[in-house]
Coordinates of C-alpha atoms in Angstrom, one line a residue:
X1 CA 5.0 -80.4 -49.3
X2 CA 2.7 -77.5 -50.2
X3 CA -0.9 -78.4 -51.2
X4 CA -1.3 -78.4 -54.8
X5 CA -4.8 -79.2 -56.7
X6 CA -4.6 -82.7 -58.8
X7 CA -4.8 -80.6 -62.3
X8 CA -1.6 -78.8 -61.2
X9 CA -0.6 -82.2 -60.7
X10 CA -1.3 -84.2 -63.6
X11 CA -1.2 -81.5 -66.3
X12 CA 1.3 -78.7 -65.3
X13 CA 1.1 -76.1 -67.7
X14 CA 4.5 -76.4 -70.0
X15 CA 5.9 -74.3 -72.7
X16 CA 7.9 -76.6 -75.5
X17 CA 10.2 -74.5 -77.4
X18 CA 11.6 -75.8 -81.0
X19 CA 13.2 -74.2 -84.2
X20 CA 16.3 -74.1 -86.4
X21 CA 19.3 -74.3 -85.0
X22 CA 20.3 -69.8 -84.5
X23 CA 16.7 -69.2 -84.3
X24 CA 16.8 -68.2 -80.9
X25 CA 14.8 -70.6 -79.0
X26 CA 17.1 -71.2 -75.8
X27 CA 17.9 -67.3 -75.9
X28 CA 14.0 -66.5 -75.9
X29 CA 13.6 -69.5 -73.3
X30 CA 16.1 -68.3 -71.0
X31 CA 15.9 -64.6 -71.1
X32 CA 11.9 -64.1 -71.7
X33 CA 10.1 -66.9 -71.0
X34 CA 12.1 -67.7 -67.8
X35 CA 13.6 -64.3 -66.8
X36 CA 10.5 -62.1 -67.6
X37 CA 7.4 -64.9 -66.9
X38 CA 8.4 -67.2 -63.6
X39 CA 8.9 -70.4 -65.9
X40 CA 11.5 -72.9 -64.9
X41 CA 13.9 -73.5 -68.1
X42 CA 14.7 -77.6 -69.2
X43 CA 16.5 -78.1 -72.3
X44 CA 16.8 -81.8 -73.9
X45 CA 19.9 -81.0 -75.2
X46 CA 21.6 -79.6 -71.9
X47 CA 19.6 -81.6 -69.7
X48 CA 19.8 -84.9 -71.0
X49 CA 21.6 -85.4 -74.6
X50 CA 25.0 -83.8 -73.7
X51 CA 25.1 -85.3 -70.3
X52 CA 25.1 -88.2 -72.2
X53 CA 27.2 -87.6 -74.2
X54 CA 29.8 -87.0 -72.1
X55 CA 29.2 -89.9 -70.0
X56 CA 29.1 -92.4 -73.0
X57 CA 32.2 -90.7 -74.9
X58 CA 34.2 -89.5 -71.9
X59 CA 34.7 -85.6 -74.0
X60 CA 33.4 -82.4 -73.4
X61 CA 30.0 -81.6 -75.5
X62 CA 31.0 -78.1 -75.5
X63 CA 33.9 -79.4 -77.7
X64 CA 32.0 -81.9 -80.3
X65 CA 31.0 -80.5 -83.5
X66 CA 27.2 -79.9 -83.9
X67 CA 27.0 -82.9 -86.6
X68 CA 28.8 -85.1 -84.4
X69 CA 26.4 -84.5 -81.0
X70 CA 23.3 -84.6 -84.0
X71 CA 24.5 -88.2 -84.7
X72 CA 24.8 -89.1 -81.3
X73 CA 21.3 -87.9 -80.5
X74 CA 20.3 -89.9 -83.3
X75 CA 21.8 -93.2 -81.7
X76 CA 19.9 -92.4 -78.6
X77 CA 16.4 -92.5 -80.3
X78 CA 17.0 -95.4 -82.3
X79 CA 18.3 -97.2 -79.4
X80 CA 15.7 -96.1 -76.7
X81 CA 12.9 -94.6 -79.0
X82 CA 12.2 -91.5 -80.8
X83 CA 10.1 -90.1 -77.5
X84 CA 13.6 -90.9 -75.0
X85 CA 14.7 -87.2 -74.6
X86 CA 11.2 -86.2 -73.8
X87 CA 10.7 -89.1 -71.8
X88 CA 13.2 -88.4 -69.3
X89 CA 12.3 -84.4 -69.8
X90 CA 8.8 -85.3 -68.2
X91 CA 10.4 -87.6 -65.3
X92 CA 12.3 -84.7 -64.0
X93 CA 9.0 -82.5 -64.1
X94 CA 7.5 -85.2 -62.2
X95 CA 10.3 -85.6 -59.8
X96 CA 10.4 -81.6 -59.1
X97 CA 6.9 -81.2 -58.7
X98 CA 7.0 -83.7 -56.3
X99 CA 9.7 -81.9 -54.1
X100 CA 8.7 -78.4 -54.4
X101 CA 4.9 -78.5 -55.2
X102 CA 4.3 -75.1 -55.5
X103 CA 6.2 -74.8 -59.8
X104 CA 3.9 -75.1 -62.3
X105 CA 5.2 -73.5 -65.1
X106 CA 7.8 -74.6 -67.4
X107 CA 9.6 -74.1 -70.6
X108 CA 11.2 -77.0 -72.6
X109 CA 13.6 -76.3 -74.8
X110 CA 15.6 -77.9 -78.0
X111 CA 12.8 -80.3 -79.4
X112 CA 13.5 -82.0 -82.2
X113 CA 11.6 -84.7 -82.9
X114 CA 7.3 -84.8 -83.6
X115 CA 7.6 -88.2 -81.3
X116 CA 9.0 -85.7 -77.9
X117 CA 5.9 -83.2 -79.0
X118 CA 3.4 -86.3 -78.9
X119 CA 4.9 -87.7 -75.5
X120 CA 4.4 -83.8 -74.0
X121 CA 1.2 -83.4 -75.1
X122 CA 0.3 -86.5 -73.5
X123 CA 2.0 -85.9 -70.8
X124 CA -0.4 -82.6 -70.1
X125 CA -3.2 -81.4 -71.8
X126 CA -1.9 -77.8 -70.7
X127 CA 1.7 -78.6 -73.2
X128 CA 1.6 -75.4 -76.0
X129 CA 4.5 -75.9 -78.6
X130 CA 6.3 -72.7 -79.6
X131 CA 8.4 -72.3 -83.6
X132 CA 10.8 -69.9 -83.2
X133 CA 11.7 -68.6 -86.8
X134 CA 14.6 -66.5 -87.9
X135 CA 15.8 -66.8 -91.9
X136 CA 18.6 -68.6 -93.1
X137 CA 20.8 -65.6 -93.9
X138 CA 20.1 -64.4 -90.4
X139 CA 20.7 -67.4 -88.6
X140 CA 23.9 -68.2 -90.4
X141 CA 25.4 -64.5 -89.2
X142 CA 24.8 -65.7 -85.7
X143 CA 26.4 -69.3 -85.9
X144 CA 29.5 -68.7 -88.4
X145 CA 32.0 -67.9 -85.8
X146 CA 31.4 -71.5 -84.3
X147 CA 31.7 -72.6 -88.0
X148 CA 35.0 -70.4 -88.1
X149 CA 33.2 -69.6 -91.5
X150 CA 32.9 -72.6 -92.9
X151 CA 29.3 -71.9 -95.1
X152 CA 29.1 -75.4 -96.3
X153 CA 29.2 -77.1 -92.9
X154 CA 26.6 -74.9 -91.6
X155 CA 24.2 -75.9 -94.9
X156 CA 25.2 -79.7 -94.3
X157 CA 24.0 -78.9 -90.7
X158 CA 20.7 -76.9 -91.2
X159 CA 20.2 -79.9 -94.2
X160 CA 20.1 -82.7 -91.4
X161 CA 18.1 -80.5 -89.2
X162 CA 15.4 -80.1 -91.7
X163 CA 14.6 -84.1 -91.4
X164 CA 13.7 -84.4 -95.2
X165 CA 15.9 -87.1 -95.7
X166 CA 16.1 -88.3 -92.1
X167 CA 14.7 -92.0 -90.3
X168 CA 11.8 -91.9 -87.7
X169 CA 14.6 -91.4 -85.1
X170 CA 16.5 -88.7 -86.7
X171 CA 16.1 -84.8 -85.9
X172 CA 12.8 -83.5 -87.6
X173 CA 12.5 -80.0 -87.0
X174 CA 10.7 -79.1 -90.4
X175 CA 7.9 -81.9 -89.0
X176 CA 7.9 -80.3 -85.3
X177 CA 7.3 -76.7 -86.6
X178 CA 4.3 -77.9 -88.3
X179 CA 3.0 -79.2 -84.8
X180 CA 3.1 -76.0 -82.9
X181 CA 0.9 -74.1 -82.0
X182 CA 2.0 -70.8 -81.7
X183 CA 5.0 -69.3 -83.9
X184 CA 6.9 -66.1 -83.5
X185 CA 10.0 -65.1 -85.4
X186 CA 13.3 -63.5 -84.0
X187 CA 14.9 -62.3 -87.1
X188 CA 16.4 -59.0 -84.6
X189 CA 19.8 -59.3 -83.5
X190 CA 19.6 -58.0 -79.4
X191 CA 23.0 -56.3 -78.4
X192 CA 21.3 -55.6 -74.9
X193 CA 19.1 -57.1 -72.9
X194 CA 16.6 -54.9 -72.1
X195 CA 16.9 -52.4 -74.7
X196 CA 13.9 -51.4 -77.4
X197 CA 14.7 -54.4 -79.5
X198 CA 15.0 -56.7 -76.5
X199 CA 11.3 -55.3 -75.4
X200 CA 10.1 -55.6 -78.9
X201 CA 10.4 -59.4 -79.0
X202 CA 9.6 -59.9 -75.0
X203 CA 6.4 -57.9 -76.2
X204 CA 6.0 -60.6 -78.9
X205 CA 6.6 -63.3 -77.1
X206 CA 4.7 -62.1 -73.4
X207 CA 1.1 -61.8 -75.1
X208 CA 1.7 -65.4 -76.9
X209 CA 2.8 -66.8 -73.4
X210 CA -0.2 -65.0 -71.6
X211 CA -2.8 -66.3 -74.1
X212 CA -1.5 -69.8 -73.3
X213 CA -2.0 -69.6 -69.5
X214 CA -5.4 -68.4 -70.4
X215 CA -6.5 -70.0 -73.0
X216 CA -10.3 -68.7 -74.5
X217 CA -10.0 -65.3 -72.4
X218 CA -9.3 -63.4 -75.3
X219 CA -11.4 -60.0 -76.0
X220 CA -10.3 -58.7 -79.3
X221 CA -11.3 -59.8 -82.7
X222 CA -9.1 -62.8 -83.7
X223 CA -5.8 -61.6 -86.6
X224 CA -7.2 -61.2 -89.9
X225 CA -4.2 -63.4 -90.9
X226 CA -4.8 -66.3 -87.8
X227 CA -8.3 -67.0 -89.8
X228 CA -7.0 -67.1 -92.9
X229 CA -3.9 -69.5 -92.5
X230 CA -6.3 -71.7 -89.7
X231 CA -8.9 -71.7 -93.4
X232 CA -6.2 -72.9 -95.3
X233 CA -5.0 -75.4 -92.9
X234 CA -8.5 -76.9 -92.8
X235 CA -8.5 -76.9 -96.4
X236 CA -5.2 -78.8 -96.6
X237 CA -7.7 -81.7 -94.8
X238 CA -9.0 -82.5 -98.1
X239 CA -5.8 -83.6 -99.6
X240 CA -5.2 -87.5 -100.1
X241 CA -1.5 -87.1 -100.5
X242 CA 0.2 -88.7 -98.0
X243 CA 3.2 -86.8 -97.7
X244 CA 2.1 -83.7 -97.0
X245 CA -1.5 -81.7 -97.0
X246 CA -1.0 -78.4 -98.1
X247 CA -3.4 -75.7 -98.0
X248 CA -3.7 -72.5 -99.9
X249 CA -6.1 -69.7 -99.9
X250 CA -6.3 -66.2 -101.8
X251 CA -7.7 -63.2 -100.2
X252 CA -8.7 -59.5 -101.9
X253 CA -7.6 -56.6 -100.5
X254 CA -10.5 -56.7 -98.1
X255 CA -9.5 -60.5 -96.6
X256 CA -12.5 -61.8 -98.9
X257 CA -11.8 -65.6 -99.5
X258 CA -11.6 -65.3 -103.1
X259 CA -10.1 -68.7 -104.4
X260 CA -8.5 -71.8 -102.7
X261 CA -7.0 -75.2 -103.1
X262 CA -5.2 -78.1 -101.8
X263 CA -2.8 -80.5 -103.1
X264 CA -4.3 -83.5 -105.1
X265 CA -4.2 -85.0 -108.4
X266 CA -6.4 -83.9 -110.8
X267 CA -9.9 -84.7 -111.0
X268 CA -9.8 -87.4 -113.7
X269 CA -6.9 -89.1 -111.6
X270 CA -6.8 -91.8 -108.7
X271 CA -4.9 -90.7 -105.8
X272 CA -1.5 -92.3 -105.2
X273 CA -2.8 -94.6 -102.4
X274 CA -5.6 -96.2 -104.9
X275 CA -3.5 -96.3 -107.8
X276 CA -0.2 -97.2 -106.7
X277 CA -0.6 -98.6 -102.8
X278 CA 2.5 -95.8 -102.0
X279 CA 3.4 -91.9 -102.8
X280 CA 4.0 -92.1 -106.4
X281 CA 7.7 -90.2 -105.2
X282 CA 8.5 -93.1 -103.3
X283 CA 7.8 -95.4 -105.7
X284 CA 10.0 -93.9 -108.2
X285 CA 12.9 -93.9 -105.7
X286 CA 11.8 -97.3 -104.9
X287 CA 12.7 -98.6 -108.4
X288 CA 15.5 -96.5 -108.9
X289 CA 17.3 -98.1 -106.0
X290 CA 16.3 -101.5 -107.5
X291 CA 17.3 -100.8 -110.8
X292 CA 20.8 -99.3 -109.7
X293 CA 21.5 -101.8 -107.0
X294 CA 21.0 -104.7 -109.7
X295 CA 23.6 -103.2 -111.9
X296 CA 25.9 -101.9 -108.9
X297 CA 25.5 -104.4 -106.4
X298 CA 28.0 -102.2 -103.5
X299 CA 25.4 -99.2 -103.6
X300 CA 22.9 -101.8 -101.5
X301 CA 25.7 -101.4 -98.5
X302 CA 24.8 -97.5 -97.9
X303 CA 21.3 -97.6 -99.4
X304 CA 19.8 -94.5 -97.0
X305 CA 23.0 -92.3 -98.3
X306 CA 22.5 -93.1 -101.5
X307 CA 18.8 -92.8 -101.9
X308 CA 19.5 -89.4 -99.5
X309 CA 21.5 -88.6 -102.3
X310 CA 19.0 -89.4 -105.2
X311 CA 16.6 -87.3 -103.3
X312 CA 18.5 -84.2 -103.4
X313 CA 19.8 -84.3 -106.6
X314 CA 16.7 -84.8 -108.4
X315 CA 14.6 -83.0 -106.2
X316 CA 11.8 -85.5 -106.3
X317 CA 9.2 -83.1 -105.3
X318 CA 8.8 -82.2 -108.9
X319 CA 7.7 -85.6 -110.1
X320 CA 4.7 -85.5 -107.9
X321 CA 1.7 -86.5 -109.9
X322 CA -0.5 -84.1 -107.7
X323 CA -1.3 -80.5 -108.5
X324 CA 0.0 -78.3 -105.3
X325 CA -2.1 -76.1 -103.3
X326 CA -1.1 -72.9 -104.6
X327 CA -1.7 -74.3 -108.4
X328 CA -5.0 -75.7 -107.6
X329 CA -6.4 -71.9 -105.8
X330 CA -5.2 -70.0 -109.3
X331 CA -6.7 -72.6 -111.4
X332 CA -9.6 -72.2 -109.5
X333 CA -9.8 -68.4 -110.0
X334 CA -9.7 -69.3 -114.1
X335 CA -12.2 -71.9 -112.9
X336 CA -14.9 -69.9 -111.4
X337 CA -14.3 -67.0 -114.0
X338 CA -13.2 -64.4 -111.2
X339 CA -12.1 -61.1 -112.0
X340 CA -10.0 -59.0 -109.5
X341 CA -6.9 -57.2 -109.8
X342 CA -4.0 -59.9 -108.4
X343 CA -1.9 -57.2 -107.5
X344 CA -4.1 -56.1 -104.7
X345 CA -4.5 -59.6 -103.7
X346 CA -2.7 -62.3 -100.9
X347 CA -1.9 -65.5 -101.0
X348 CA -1.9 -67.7 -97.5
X349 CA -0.2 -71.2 -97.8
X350 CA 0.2 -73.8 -95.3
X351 CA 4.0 -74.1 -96.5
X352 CA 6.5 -71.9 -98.9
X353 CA 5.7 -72.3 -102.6
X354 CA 8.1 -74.9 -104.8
X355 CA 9.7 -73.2 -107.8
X356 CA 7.1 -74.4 -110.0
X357 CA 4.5 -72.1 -107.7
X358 CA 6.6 -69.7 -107.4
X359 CA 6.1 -69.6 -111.5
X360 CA 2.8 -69.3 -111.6
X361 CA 2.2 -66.8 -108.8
X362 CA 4.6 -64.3 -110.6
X363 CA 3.2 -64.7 -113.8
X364 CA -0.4 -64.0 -112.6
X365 CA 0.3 -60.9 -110.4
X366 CA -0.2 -61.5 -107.1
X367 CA 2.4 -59.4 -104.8
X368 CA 2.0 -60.5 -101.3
X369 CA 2.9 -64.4 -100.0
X370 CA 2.1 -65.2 -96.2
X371 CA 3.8 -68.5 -95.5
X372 CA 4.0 -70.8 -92.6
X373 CA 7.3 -72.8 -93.4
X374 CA 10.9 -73.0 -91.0
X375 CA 13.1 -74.1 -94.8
X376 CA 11.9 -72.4 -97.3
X377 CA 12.5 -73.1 -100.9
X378 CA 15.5 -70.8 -101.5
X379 CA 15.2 -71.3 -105.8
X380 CA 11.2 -70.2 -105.2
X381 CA 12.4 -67.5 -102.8
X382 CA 14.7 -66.2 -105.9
X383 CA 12.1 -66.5 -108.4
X384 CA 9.6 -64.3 -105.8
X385 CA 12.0 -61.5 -105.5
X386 CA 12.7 -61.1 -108.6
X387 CA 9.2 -60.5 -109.5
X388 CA 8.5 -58.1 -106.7
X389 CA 6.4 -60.5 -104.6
X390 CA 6.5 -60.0 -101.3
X391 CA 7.3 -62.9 -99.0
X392 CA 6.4 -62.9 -95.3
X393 CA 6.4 -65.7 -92.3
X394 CA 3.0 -65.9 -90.2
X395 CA 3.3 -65.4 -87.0
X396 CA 0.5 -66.0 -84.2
X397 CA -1.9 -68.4 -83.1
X398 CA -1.7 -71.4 -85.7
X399 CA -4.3 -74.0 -86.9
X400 CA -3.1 -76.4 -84.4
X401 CA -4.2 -74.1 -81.3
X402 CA -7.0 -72.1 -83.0
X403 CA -10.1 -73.6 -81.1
X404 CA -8.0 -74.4 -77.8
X405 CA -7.2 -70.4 -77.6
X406 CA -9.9 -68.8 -79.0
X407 CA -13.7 -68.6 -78.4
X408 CA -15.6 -67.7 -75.9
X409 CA -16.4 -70.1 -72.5
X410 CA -19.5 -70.7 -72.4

């Protein structure tokens, strides 16, 4: 075996690849991170889940519908824990290591779960998450021939994917984009490989995976836009909620911080936790399901499907008792008695405005959105175009990975 130092070792540098499902990520895991940057390509899905599946089920995964190889990975985790895929992801790196010695790059693709981030990262210390975006529209023109153009499957699919209404072992992917710490987006479709749009995103990704396998060396001033949404994630600290901190931050023309806010009750109110022990949104659903399953006893057989159900229909998120981020940073502007012309200005947040935002940031003027969100709100999304707002993903270095990458060794 060659000789390899014990930090090769112990914390081999690894690239963890997750997104929505037409996003891109095993294309960009294959043909740039592998092909263009020496990294040898693992998929959870290929490598684990569908032989699996076909060992358990006797059928071809290539033949199974996507919800029906979604529920089996489901099964897995519940059975074996949440972490399994990962799990047996990190004993093949261990194995190959062993063998060869000298590989000590990798790329993991199709992850799905916040639980496989956690058992990568402590795994190695030298673990960097990638979110791969591409919207909705876009990635449903990729995937609709395998739906034979069946919309409302695709939704159904891209809905379980989400993990809003999902168990601890279920697929999370809103929850895993959240953890990464670098996102790009891949909304070009590539005819060619190697042509100027191919080039374009291996550009994108290349300096991402360089500043990962040399974390700190950066030279030039940090993006205007990485400060901002890493100010707005540490703002988003501040929130009690339980659910969800969300961060928001408005920014002048020059990239003054101008206003800010998280998401918390108002000031004369107790947080949730104090006053009811629970998310006040829980709660509700809580005594909804009590209520109904005294007066329709047969509900309490599928209780997930039908409070899954509840949650949808009612979109619960509106009955939260707190005030959101991007609420609390334009009160805050009235607050302070700030004058400066909206239209000129930007507003960073942590996720995608609800509808109720969206509202509010038409009405006062502001023109520019910069959002950090794989499902975005697709009423709010309506409401911003309609008003002339601009809505655009981040992409770059996020909060998670801000003080690993960048500084200066000292």
């Amino acid at each position: 075996m060659a000789h390899m130092a014990c930090h090769d070792v112990y914390n081999p540098h690894i690239i963890g690849l997750t997104g929505s499902f037409g996003s891109g990520c095993t294309y960009i895991g294959q043909n740039v991170i592998r092909d263009k940057h020496n990294y040898e390509f693992l998929s959870l899905s290929d490598s684990v889940l569908k032989p699996l599946f076909q060992k358990e089920t006797g059928r071809d995964p290539s033949q199974a519908e996507r919800k029906e190889l979604q529920a089996f990975g489901d099964k897995i985790r519940h059975d074996n824990g949440p972490e399994f895929f990962a799990e047996q992801i990190i004993g093949v790196i261990r194995t190959k290591i062993e063998k060869i010695g000298e590989r000590s790059r990798w790329v993991v693709d199709s992850i799905r779960n916040p639980a496989e981030v956690r058992a990568l990262r402590r795994f190695s210390r030298n673990f960097f998450l990638f979110g791969v975006y591409a919207d909705k529209a876009r990635r449903w023109e990729r995937v609709k021939a395998k739906y034979k153009d069946n919309q409302h499957d695709f939704d159904q699919d891209d809905q379980n994917d989400t993990g809003e209404d999902n168990q601890d072992f279920g697929q999370h992917v809103g929850d895993c984009f959240y953890e990464a710490d670098v996102v790009v987006t891949n909304d070009v479709d590539i005819d060619t490989i190697g042509n100027d749009d191919f080039k374009g995103l291996q550009g994108q990704i290349g300096q991402y995976v360089e500043l990962v396998q040399r974390p700190l060396s950066r030279q030039q001033p940090i993006c205007l836009e990485e400060s901002l949404m890493a100010a707005a994630y540490a703002l988003s600290q501040r929130s009690s909620c339980r659910k969800r901190k969300v961060g928001a931050v408005i920014c002048d023309a020059m990239g003054n911080i101008i206003s800010s806010g998280y998401n918390e009750v108002p000031a004369n109110e107790r947080p949730c936790t104090k006053e009811y022990m629970t998310c006040y949104r829980d709660k509700l659903v809580d005594d909804f399901m009590q209520a109904l399953g005294q007066m329709v006893p047969e509900v309490q057989q599928k209780p997930m499907d039908v409070k899954g159900l509840f949650r949808r229909q009612f979109k619960i998120l509106d009955y939260c008792r707190a005030l959101h981020a991007e609420e609390n940073a334009i009160v805050n502007l009235a607050r302070n008695g700030r004058s400066v012309p909206l239209e000129e200005c930007v507003l960073y947040t942590t996720t995608y405005p609800c509808r109720m935002c969206a509202n509010k940031i038409a009405s006062v003027g502001i023109k520019q959105v910069v959002y950090l969100e794989p499902y975005p709100d697709q009423r709010a999304k309506v409401i911003l175009k309609k008003a002339d707002v601009q809505d655009r993903f981040f992409r770059g270095v996020t909060f998670k990975a801000y003080s690993r990458l960048y500084g200066e060794e000292k």
